[in-house]
Amino acid sequence: MSKSFKIALAGNPNAGKTTLFNRLTGARQHVGNYPGVTVEKKEGIYNSPSGARVNIVDLPGTYSLTAYSVEEVVARDFLVHEKPRVVIDIADASNLERHLYLTCQFLELGVPVVIALNMIDVARDRGIAIETDKLAEMLGVPVIPVSARSGEGVTELMRVVEEVARADKDWQPVHIAYGEDIDNAILEMEERLAARSFLAELYAPRWLALKYLENDEQIVARGRSFAAEHGLAEVAEYLEGKVATVGKHLMATMETYPEAIVADHRYGYIKSILRQGVVTHTYDEDRLYTSDRIDRVLTSRIFGPLIMLAVLLGLYHFTFSYSEVPVGWLESLFGTVSAFLDRHMAEGPLKSLVISGVIDGVGGVMGFVPIIMFMFFGIAILEDTGYLARVAFMMDRVFRIFGLHGSSVMAYIISGGIAGGCAVPGVMATRTLRSPRERMATLLTAPFMNCGAKLPVLALMIGAFFSNNRAQIMFLLTLLAWAVALIVAKFLRLTVLRGEPTPFVMELPPYRFPTFRGLAIHTWEKTWQYIRKAATVILGASILIWATMTFPGLPEAQKAEFQEQRRAVVADYLGSATAADDPGEVEFPPELSAELAAIEAARAEEALLHSLAGRVGSGFEKISWLAGFDWRTNIALVGGFAAKEVIISTLGTAYSLGEVAPEEGDSSLSRTLANDPGWSKIKAFSLILFVMFYSPCFVTVVCIVKEAGSWKWGAFSMAFNTLFAFLLATGVYQLGRALGLGG
Amino acid sequence: MARIMLRDMEKGQAGTITAIKVAGGLGRRVREMGLVPGTTIKIQGRAPLYDPVALRVMGGTLTLRNNEADFIEVEVEDPAAG
C-alpha cells in the first residue's frame, strides 16, 4: 500500500473533534465549544511515526447521517463520494449512549471505523468505567480511549488507524434489526433497487432503502432526479409509495412513524450493547457535576441575564481599556514613519502616494489591530468555555418573538453581536439554520451588527467626539445594533419572509476551562484574517481611492491662479514683486504663514473637489446634507463599500490632502476630526448610525448572494440597508439640530 | 405513576419517555439526540423566560422549546412530588 492515504474525522458536535484535529495536524484552527461551528471542510496532514502521510479531513460535527441540515449532507456525501480509508469516530466517553447513535450509522454505511473514546479522563473522574475491549468486540470495530486535550492515547489511536487503513478491507455494512414491518419493507425495496441498479454507484441498496424509510428528503430528491435521468420513474414512485404504505400501516397499528421505529431500534441496539457490562457507574448517574452547579447560577432567572449583561460589558472594558497602550504605540510608529518620509522624500505624486495613500491608509487600519486582538481573545474565552451556548439558551424566547431561531444568536454574534466579528463568516454560519425563512431573516440582518471592520470607524468617531465614555457608548451601540437587527428581522418575517417557526433542539456543552493553546489559535487566526484583509484589500482600495482623489488634477490655469495668490501675499509682505517663488524657504511671521496656509488649504480642497472622487462625493452632497454628511464623508462612505475599514483610510487621505498638514506628532485622524469646526457631536452620531446600518461591504454582499442563492437578495440588502440607514441618520441629525445639539 | 407532557414537568423532576408524537425534521432531530421511548430524563432547569427547557439526557444536557416539549410524553413517578 502507498505511504499516503485519506481518513475522515467525524463525531457529534462538542465531542472534541476540533481539539483532536488540531492535535493531530497541528493546524491553526478555530476551537469552539458551540454546537455547529465547523461547517466548512478542513483538511490537515498527520505524519505517522512509521512514515505514512495521513490526509485527515475534519467532517462537520453531526448527530446523525440522516439529512437534517447541510452538515449531515456534507458529512455523508464526503464518505460516499470520497471513500476515505478509515473514519475516526470521536465519541464522548461520559456521554457514550448518545454518541454511539452516529457510530451506528457509520456501521450501517459500512465504512471502516475506529472509535476514539474521548474525554476518558473526564469519564473516569465522573466514576464512569468503560470496558473498551468488550465494546470493541460487540461493535466489531477498534475502540481506543483517548484524551484529545492531554494527548493521552492519541499515538495508539493513529497506530490502529494505520493498521485498519493498511488492511484496506471492503465496506461491510452492519445490519440492525428494525422489527418485522420495517425489515420486510427493507428487504422488498432492497431487491427492487438491486435489480434496477438504482443509484447503485453511490449507495448500497439496503442503506438506500433505509434512508427512504427514514424519509430523508435529500435522498428522496436525489432518487427522483436519478429516476428522471435514467427513465426509472416507476422505481422512484414505487419506493415512495412503499414508504407511504408502511407509514400508513404503522400509524394505524402502532400510532408511530417509520423514522421513529428506526431511531428507537438504533437506540435499542446501543442500549443492548451498553447494558452487557460495557459501562459501569460508580456514582449516582444523576449526580450534579460542577458544570450543572455553574448553570444553576449562570442561567438562573434573575442572575442569569444580569450576569450575561455584565459579561458582555466586561468584554468591552477589557477590549477598550487594555488595548489603549499598544494602539498608542502603533499610532506613533506610523506617525514617525510618515514624518520621516515627509522630510526625506522629494515632493511629487510618489511622495503623496506613499504618505497619503499607503501609510495613512494602512496605518489607520493597523492601529486598530490591538483592539481587535483583545476583543477576539475575550470572545474566544466565552466560546471555548461554553458560555455562548448559554447565551443562545437564554435568548431563544426573545428571538422567537422576532421570528428567528435561538441559533440565530450565533450568526449575530459572529457577525459582531459581540462587537468585532465579521458578517462574512456570520452570514455563512446561518447554514446551520434549517428553515429557509429564519435563515434568510438572520443572514439579511446579521450585517447590521458591529463587525470588526466597522469597529475602528466607530472607535474613531467615539474617540474624537465622545472620548469620556468610550466603553459605555460602544456598549450602547452594540445594543442598538441588536435592536435594529431584531426589529428589521421581524419586519422581514412579517413581509417578504412570512412563515412558521422551526425547531430549537440544542445541546448545552459542559463548561470547560479553555486551553491557552486554543485561545491563542483562535485569537491569532481572527486577528491574522483582519491583518491579511487590511494588507491586501485595504491597501489596494486605499491606493485606488488615493488615485481617484488625486486625478484628474487641477487644470493649469487654476494652479497658476493659486500660485499667483501666494506670490501676491508674499510680495505684499516683502514689499517687492521679486520675492522667492517658494514661500517655505523664507522665515515668515505667524500671521503670514496662516494666510499662506489658508490659500494652500483652499487649493487642496479645490483639487480634491476637482478629482473623480470629489465629483462623486459632491454629487451626493445634494442628498447627503440631510444627514449632515459633506462630500469628504461621502467619498469615505463610497469607499466603505469595498470594506468598512476603508472609511478610515479614506477620511485619513481626504483630510491629509484637503487640510493643512497637521503638526508633527499630531497625525492622528481622531484629533484632526475633533478639531475640525465642520464636525459636531450630532454629525458624528449621524455618521455612526449610517456606518452601522448602510449596505454591507462587497464581500458580505457576495456571501449573501451565495448563501441565499440569488443576486436578488444581494441587491435587496444593498438597497434596503442603505435606504434604511439614510432615513435613520437623517431623522437623528435633523432632530438633533432642531433640539440645538449643533450643526 | 402517571403520564404527563414534558412541558408540565417541574424543575428537578425525572421520568421515562413513553412516546414522541411528532414526525418530520423535529421528530428526527429529537430522536437522534436521544429522546426516544425508554430514555430517562430529568428537568435540569428553564431559561429565565421559562422557555426553552434544559433536560438531562444520557449524561448530557439538551434544550427544547416548550412547544416542542409538547410532543413528548413522559411517565413520572409521582406528579405531586415535583
CSV table of N, CA, C and O in Angstrom, one decimal, chain B residues 5-66:
chain,number,residue,atom,x,y,z
B,5,MET,N,-47.2,15.5,29.9
B,5,MET,CA,-46.4,16.0,28.8
B,5,MET,C,-45.1,16.7,29.4
B,5,MET,O,-45.2,17.2,30.5
B,6,LEU,N,-44.1,16.7,28.7
B,6,LEU,CA,-42.8,17.2,29.1
B,6,LEU,C,-42.9,18.7,29.6
B,6,LEU,O,-42.3,19.1,30.6
B,7,ARG,N,-43.8,19.4,28.9
B,7,ARG,CA,-43.9,20.8,29.3
B,7,ARG,C,-44.4,21.0,30.7
B,7,ARG,O,-44.0,22.0,31.4
B,8,ASP,N,-45.2,20.0,31.2
B,8,ASP,CA,-45.7,20.2,32.5
B,8,ASP,C,-44.8,19.7,33.7
B,8,ASP,O,-45.2,19.7,34.8
B,9,MET,N,-43.6,19.2,33.3
B,9,MET,CA,-42.8,18.7,34.3
B,9,MET,C,-42.1,19.9,35.1
B,9,MET,O,-41.9,20.9,34.5
B,10,GLU,N,-41.9,19.6,36.4
B,10,GLU,CA,-41.3,20.6,37.2
B,10,GLU,C,-39.8,20.5,37.2
B,10,GLU,O,-39.2,19.5,36.8
B,11,LYS,N,-39.1,21.6,37.6
B,11,LYS,CA,-37.7,21.6,37.7
B,11,LYS,C,-37.2,20.5,38.6
B,11,LYS,O,-37.8,20.4,39.7
B,12,GLY,N,-36.3,19.7,38.2
B,12,GLY,CA,-35.8,18.6,39.1
B,12,GLY,C,-36.5,17.3,39.0
B,12,GLY,O,-36.1,16.3,39.5
B,13,GLN,N,-37.7,17.3,38.3
B,13,GLN,CA,-38.5,16.1,38.2
B,13,GLN,C,-37.9,15.2,37.1
B,13,GLN,O,-37.4,15.6,36.1
B,14,ALA,N,-37.9,13.9,37.4
B,14,ALA,CA,-37.4,12.9,36.5
B,14,ALA,C,-38.5,12.0,35.9
B,14,ALA,O,-39.6,11.9,36.5
B,15,GLY,N,-38.2,11.4,34.8
B,15,GLY,CA,-39.2,10.5,34.3
B,15,GLY,C,-38.7,9.7,33.1
B,15,GLY,O,-37.5,9.9,32.7
B,16,THR,N,-39.5,8.8,32.5
B,16,THR,CA,-39.1,8.0,31.4
B,16,THR,C,-40.0,8.3,30.2
B,16,THR,O,-41.2,8.4,30.4
B,17,ILE,N,-39.4,8.6,29.1
B,17,ILE,CA,-40.2,8.9,27.9
B,17,ILE,C,-41.0,7.7,27.5
B,17,ILE,O,-40.5,6.6,27.4
B,18,THR,N,-42.3,8.0,27.2
B,18,THR,CA,-43.1,6.9,26.7
B,18,THR,C,-43.5,7.1,25.2
B,18,THR,O,-43.7,6.1,24.5
B,19,ALA,N,-43.6,8.3,24.7
B,19,ALA,CA,-43.9,8.5,23.3
B,19,ALA,C,-43.4,9.8,22.8
B,19,ALA,O,-43.3,10.8,23.6
B,20,ILE,N,-43.0,9.9,21.6
B,20,ILE,CA,-42.7,11.1,20.9
B,20,ILE,C,-43.7,11.2,19.7
B,20,ILE,O,-43.6,10.5,18.8
B,21,LYS,N,-44.6,12.2,19.9
B,21,LYS,CA,-45.7,12.2,18.9
B,21,LYS,C,-45.4,13.3,17.8
B,21,LYS,O,-46.3,14.1,17.6
B,22,VAL,N,-44.3,13.1,17.1
B,22,VAL,CA,-44.1,14.0,16.0
B,22,VAL,C,-43.1,13.4,15.0
B,22,VAL,O,-42.3,12.6,15.4
B,23,ALA,N,-43.4,13.7,13.7
B,23,ALA,CA,-42.5,13.2,12.7
B,23,ALA,C,-41.7,14.3,12.0
B,23,ALA,O,-41.6,15.4,12.6
B,24,GLY,N,-41.2,14.1,10.9
B,24,GLY,CA,-40.5,15.1,10.1
B,24,GLY,C,-39.2,15.6,10.8
B,24,GLY,O,-38.6,14.8,11.6
B,25,GLY,N,-38.7,16.7,10.4
B,25,GLY,CA,-37.4,17.2,10.9
B,25,GLY,C,-37.3,17.3,12.4
B,25,GLY,O,-36.3,16.8,13.0
B,26,LEU,N,-38.3,17.8,13.0
B,26,LEU,CA,-38.3,17.9,14.5
B,26,LEU,C,-38.2,16.6,15.1
B,26,LEU,O,-37.4,16.3,16.0
B,27,GLY,N,-39.1,15.6,14.7
B,27,GLY,CA,-39.1,14.3,15.2
B,27,GLY,C,-37.8,13.6,15.1
B,27,GLY,O,-37.3,13.0,16.0
B,28,ARG,N,-37.1,13.8,13.9
B,28,ARG,CA,-35.9,13.1,13.7
B,28,ARG,C,-34.8,13.7,14.6
B,28,ARG,O,-34.0,13.0,15.2
B,29,ARG,N,-34.8,15.0,14.7
B,29,ARG,CA,-33.7,15.7,15.5
B,29,ARG,C,-33.9,15.3,17.0
B,29,ARG,O,-32.9,14.9,17.6
B,30,VAL,N,-35.1,15.3,17.4
B,30,VAL,CA,-35.4,15.0,18.8
B,30,VAL,C,-35.0,13.5,19.1
B,30,VAL,O,-34.3,13.3,20.1
B,31,ARG,N,-35.2,12.6,18.2
B,31,ARG,CA,-34.9,11.2,18.4
B,31,ARG,C,-33.4,11.0,18.3
B,31,ARG,O,-32.8,10.3,19.2
B,32,GLU,N,-32.7,11.6,17.4
B,32,GLU,CA,-31.3,11.4,17.2
B,32,GLU,C,-30.5,12.0,18.4
B,32,GLU,O,-29.4,11.6,18.7
B,33,MET,N,-31.1,12.9,19.1
B,33,MET,CA,-30.5,13.5,20.3
B,33,MET,C,-30.7,12.6,21.5
B,33,MET,O,-30.3,13.0,22.6
B,34,GLY,N,-31.4,11.5,21.3
B,34,GLY,CA,-31.5,10.5,22.4
B,34,GLY,C,-32.9,10.5,23.0
B,34,GLY,O,-33.1,9.8,24.0
B,35,LEU,N,-33.8,11.4,22.6
B,35,LEU,CA,-35.1,11.4,23.2
B,35,LEU,C,-36.0,10.4,22.5
B,35,LEU,O,-36.7,10.7,21.5
B,36,VAL,N,-35.9,9.1,22.9
B,36,VAL,CA,-36.7,8.0,22.4
B,36,VAL,C,-37.4,7.3,23.5
B,36,VAL,O,-37.0,7.5,24.7
B,37,PRO,N,-38.5,6.6,23.3
B,37,PRO,CA,-39.2,5.9,24.3
B,37,PRO,C,-38.2,5.0,25.1
B,37,PRO,O,-37.4,4.4,24.6
B,38,GLY,N,-38.3,5.1,26.4
B,38,GLY,CA,-37.5,4.3,27.3
B,38,GLY,C,-36.3,5.1,27.9
B,38,GLY,O,-35.7,4.7,28.8
B,39,THR,N,-36.0,6.3,27.3
B,39,THR,CA,-34.9,7.1,27.8
B,39,THR,C,-35.4,7.8,29.1
B,39,THR,O,-36.5,8.3,29.1
B,40,THR,N,-34.6,7.8,30.1
B,40,THR,CA,-34.9,8.6,31.3
B,40,THR,C,-34.4,10.0,31.2
B,40,THR,O,-33.3,10.2,30.7
B,41,ILE,N,-35.2,11.0,31.6
B,41,ILE,CA,-34.8,12.4,31.5
B,41,ILE,C,-35.1,13.0,32.9
B,41,ILE,O,-35.8,12.5,33.7
B,42,LYS,N,-34.4,14.2,33.0
B,42,LYS,CA,-34.6,14.9,34.3
B,42,LYS,C,-34.6,16.4,33.9
B,42,LYS,O,-33.8,16.8,33.1
B,43,ILE,N,-35.6,17.2,34.4
B,43,ILE,CA,-35.6,18.6,34.1
B,43,ILE,C,-34.5,19.3,34.8
B,43,ILE,O,-34.5,19.3,36.1
B,44,GLN,N,-33.5,19.8,34.1
B,44,GLN,CA,-32.4,20.5,34.8
B,44,GLN,C,-32.7,21.9,35.1
B,44,GLN,O,-32.2,22.5,36.1
B,45,GLY,N,-33.5,22.6,34.2
B,45,GLY,CA,-33.9,24.0,34.5
B,45,GLY,C,-34.5,24.6,33.3
B,45,GLY,O,-34.7,23.9,32.3
B,46,ARG,N,-34.9,25.8,33.5
B,46,ARG,CA,-35.5,26.5,32.4
B,46,ARG,C,-34.8,27.9,32.2
B,46,ARG,O,-34.3,28.4,33.1
B,47,ALA,N,-34.9,28.4,31.0
B,47,ALA,CA,-34.3,29.7,30.7
B,47,ALA,C,-35.0,30.7,31.5
B,47,ALA,O,-36.1,30.5,32.0
B,48,PRO,N,-34.4,31.9,31.7
B,48,PRO,CA,-35.0,32.9,32.5
B,48,PRO,C,-36.5,33.3,32.1
B,48,PRO,O,-37.3,33.6,33.0
B,49,LEU,N,-36.8,33.2,30.9
B,49,LEU,CA,-38.2,33.5,30.5
B,49,LEU,C,-39.0,32.2,30.4
B,49,LEU,O,-40.0,32.1,29.8
B,50,TYR,N,-38.6,31.2,31.2
B,50,TYR,CA,-39.3,29.9,31.3
B,50,TYR,C,-39.3,29.0,30.1
B,50,TYR,O,-40.0,28.0,30.1
B,51,ASP,N,-38.6,29.4,29.1
B,51,ASP,CA,-38.7,28.7,27.8
B,51,ASP,C,-37.4,29.1,27.1
B,51,ASP,O,-37.1,30.3,27.1
B,52,PRO,N,-36.6,28.3,26.6
B,52,PRO,CA,-36.7,26.8,26.5
B,52,PRO,C,-36.4,26.1,27.8
B,52,PRO,O,-36.1,26.7,28.8
B,53,VAL,N,-36.5,24.8,27.8
B,53,VAL,CA,-36.3,24.0,29.0
B,53,VAL,C,-35.0,23.2,28.7
B,53,VAL,O,-34.7,22.8,27.6
B,54,ALA,N,-34.2,23.0,29.8
B,54,ALA,CA,-33.0,22.2,29.7
B,54,ALA,C,-33.2,20.8,30.4
B,54,ALA,O,-33.7,20.7,31.5
B,55,LEU,N,-32.8,19.8,29.6
B,55,LEU,CA,-33.0,18.4,30.1
B,55,LEU,C,-31.7,17.7,30.3
B,55,LEU,O,-30.8,17.9,29.5
B,56,ARG,N,-31.7,16.8,31.3
B,56,ARG,CA,-30.6,16.0,31.5
B,56,ARG,C,-30.9,14.7,30.7
B,56,ARG,O,-31.9,14.0,31.1
B,57,VAL,N,-30.1,14.3,29.7
B,57,VAL,CA,-30.4,13.1,28.9
B,57,VAL,C,-29.1,12.3,28.7
B,57,VAL,O,-28.2,12.9,28.1
B,58,MET,N,-29.0,11.1,29.1
B,58,MET,CA,-27.9,10.3,28.8
B,58,MET,C,-26.5,11.0,29.1
B,58,MET,O,-25.6,10.9,28.3
B,59,GLY,N,-26.5,11.6,30.2
B,59,GLY,CA,-25.2,12.2,30.7
B,59,GLY,C,-24.9,13.6,30.0
B,59,GLY,O,-23.9,14.2,30.3
B,60,GLY,N,-25.8,14.1,29.2
B,60,GLY,CA,-25.6,15.4,28.6
B,60,GLY,C,-26.8,16.3,28.8
B,60,GLY,O,-27.8,15.8,29.4
B,61,THR,N,-26.7,17.5,28.4
B,61,THR,CA,-27.8,18.5,28.6
B,61,THR,C,-28.3,18.9,27.2
B,61,THR,O,-27.6,19.4,26.4
B,62,LEU,N,-29.7,18.8,27.0
B,62,LEU,CA,-30.3,19.2,25.8
B,62,LEU,C,-31.3,20.4,26.1
B,62,LEU,O,-31.8,20.4,27.2
B,63,THR,N,-31.6,21.2,25.2
B,63,THR,CA,-32.6,22.2,25.4
B,63,THR,C,-33.7,22.1,24.3
B,63,THR,O,-33.4,21.7,23.2
B,64,LEU,N,-34.9,22.3,24.7
B,64,LEU,CA,-36.1,22.2,23.8
B,64,LEU,C,-37.0,23.4,24.2
B,64,LEU,O,-37.0,23.9,25.3
B,65,ARG,N,-37.7,23.9,23.1
B,65,ARG,CA,-38.7,24.9,23.4
B,65,ARG,C,-39.9,24.2,24.0
B,65,ARG,O,-40.2,23.0,23.8
B,66,ASN,N,-40.7,24.9,24.8
B,66,ASN,CA,-41.9,24.3,25.4
B,66,ASN,C,-42.9,23.8,24.4
B,66,ASN,O,-43.4,22.7,24.6
